[in-house]
Short mmCIF file of C-alpha atoms in Angstrom, two decimals:
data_model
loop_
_atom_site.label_atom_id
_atom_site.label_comp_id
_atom_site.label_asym_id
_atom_site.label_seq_id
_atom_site.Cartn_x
_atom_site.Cartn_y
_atom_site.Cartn_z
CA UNK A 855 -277.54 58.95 -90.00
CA UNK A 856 -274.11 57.39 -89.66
CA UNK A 857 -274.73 54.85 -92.30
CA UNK A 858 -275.61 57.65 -94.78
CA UNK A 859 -272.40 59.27 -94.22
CA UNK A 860 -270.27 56.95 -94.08
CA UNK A 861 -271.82 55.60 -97.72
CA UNK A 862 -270.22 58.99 -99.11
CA UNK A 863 -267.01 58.86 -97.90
CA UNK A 864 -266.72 55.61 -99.77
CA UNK A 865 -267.98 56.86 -102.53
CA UNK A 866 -265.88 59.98 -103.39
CA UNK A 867 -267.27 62.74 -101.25
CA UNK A 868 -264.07 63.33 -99.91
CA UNK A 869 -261.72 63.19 -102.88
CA UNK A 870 -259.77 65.93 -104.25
CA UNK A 871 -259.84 67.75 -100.48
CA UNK A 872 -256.31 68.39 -98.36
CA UNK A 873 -258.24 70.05 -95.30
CA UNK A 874 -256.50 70.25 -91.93
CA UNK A 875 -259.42 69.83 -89.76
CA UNK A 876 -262.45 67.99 -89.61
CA UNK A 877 -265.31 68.85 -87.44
CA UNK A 878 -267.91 66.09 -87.32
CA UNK A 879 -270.91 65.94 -85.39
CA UNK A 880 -273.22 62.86 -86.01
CA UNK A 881 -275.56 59.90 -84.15
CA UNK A 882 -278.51 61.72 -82.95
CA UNK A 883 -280.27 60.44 -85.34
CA UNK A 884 -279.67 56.71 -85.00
CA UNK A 885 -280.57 57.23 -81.09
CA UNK A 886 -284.25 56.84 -80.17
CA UNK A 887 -286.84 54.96 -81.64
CA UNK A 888 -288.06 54.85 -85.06
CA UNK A 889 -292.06 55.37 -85.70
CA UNK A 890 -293.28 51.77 -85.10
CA UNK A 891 -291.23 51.81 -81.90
CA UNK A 892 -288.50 49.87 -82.45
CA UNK A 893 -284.97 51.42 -81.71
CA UNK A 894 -282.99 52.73 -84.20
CA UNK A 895 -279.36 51.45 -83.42
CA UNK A 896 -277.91 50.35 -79.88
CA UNK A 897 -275.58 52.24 -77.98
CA UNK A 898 -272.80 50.20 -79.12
CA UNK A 899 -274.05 50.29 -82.76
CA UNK A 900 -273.57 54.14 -82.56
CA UNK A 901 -270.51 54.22 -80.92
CA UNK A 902 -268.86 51.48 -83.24
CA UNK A 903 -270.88 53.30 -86.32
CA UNK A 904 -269.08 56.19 -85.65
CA UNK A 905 -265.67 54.71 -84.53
CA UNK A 906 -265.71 52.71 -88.39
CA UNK A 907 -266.53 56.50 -89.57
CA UNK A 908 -263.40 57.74 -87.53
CA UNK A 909 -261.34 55.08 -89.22
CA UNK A 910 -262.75 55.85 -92.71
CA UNK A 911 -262.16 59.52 -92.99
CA UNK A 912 -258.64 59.11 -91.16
CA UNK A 913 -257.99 56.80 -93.96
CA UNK A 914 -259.44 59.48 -96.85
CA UNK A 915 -257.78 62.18 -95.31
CA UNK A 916 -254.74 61.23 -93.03
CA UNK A 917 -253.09 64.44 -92.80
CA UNK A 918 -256.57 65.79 -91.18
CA UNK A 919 -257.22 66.37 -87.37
CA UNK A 920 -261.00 65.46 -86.88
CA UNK A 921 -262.70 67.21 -84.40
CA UNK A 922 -265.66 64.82 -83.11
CA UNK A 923 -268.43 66.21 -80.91
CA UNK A 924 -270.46 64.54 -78.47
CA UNK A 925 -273.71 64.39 -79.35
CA UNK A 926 -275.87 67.08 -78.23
CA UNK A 927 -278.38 66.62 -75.61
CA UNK A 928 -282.25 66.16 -76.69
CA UNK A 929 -285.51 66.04 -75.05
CA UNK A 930 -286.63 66.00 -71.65
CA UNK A 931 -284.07 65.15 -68.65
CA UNK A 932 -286.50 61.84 -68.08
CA UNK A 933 -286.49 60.72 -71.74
CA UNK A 934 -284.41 57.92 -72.08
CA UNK A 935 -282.87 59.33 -75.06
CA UNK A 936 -280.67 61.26 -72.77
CA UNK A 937 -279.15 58.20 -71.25
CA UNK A 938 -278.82 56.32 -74.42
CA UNK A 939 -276.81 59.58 -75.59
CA UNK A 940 -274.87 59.82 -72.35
CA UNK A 941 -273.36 56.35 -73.08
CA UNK A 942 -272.86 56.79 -77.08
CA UNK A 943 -270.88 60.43 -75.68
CA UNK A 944 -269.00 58.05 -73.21
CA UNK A 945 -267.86 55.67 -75.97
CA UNK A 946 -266.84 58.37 -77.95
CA UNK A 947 -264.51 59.91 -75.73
CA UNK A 948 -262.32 57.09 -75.99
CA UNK A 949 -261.99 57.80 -79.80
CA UNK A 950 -259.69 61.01 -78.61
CA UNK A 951 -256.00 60.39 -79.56
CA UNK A 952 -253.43 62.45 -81.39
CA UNK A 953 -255.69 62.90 -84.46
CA UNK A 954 -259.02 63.05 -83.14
CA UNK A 955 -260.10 65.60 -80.45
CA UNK A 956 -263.19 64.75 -78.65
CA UNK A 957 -265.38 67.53 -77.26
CA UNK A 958 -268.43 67.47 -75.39
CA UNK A 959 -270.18 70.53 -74.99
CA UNK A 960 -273.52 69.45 -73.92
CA UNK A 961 -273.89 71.15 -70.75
CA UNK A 962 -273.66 74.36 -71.98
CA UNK A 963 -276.84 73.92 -73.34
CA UNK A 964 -278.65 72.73 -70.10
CA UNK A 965 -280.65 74.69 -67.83
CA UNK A 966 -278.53 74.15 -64.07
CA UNK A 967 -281.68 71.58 -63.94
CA UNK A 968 -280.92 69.74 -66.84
CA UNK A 969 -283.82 70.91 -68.89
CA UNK A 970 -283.10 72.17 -72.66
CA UNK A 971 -284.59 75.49 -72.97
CA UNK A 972 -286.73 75.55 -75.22
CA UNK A 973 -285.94 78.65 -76.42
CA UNK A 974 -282.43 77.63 -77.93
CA UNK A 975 -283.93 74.46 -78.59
CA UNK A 976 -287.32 74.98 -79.62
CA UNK A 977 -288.22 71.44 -80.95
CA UNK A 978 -285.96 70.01 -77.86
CA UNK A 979 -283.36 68.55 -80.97
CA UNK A 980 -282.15 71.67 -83.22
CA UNK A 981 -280.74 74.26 -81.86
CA UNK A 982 -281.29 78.09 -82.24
CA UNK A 983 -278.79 80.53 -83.32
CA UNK A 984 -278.08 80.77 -79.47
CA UNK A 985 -276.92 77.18 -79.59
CA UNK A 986 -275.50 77.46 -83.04
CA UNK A 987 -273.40 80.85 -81.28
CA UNK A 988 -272.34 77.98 -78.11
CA UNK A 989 -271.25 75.36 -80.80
CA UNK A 990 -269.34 77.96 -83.01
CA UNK A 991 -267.28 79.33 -80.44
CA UNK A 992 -266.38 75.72 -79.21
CA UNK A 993 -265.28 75.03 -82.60
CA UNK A 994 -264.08 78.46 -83.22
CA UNK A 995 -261.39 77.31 -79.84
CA UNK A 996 -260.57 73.71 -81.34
CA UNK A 997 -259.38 75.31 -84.72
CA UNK A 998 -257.28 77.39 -83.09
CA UNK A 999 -255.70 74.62 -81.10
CA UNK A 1000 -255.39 72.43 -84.25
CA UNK A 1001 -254.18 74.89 -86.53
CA UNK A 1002 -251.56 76.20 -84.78
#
């Protein structure tokens, strides 16, 4: 969760590091509902969770580019997961500037129906090495553009 990360940048997990890029994917797991049925964060809790995270690392590491990815789609096309993650992804995209690239990738995952095949994502959250093989080349195409 963002929290969690966020509580180790402040304490230390990024000291004695110079690297050029960051690639950071994170907020799925503050979406959705917890298992008494009460949500987990808002919309604008994630999105401001994650902004604050932006900040932070920017701060640890200034001469870093992050790369932040939307969050990936989950579940069903009806689960109202997907809409909450829509709206955290359309938050985020404002976070894009001249250090922070923001790519959403998401629909290279779908089905042209909007359904997550199961077979790249078998639990409809965690992707297969078929998704991990989408996300790497994605990230494989920001480095270059940031490191060159």
């Amino acid at each position: 969760r963002i929290q969690n990360v966020l509580w180790r940048v402040e304490n230390g997990e990024l000291e004695g590091i110079e690297p050029r890029v960051v690639i950071l994917l994170i907020g799925t797991n503050n979406t959705g509902n917890e298992d008494n049925g009460k949500p987990r964060n808002s919309t604008p809790e994630i999105i401001e969770g994650i902004a604050n995270l932006v900040r932070r690392i920017e701060f640890h590491l200034p001469q870093a580019k992050i790369v932040l990815f939307a969050l990936f789609p989950r579940g069903a096309p009806a689960d109202p997961i997907r809409t909450q993650i829509a709206s955290v992804n359309a938050g985020l995209a404002k976070l894009a500037g001249d250090k922070v690239q923001f790519l959403d990738i998401g629909r290279e995952f779908l089905e042209a129906d909007g359904t997550l095949p199961r077979a790249m994502f078998p639990d409809l959250l965690h992707p297969d090495a078929q998704g991990y093989q989408i996300w790497a080349k994605a990230i494989d195409q920001a480095l270059a553009n940031d490191l060159n």
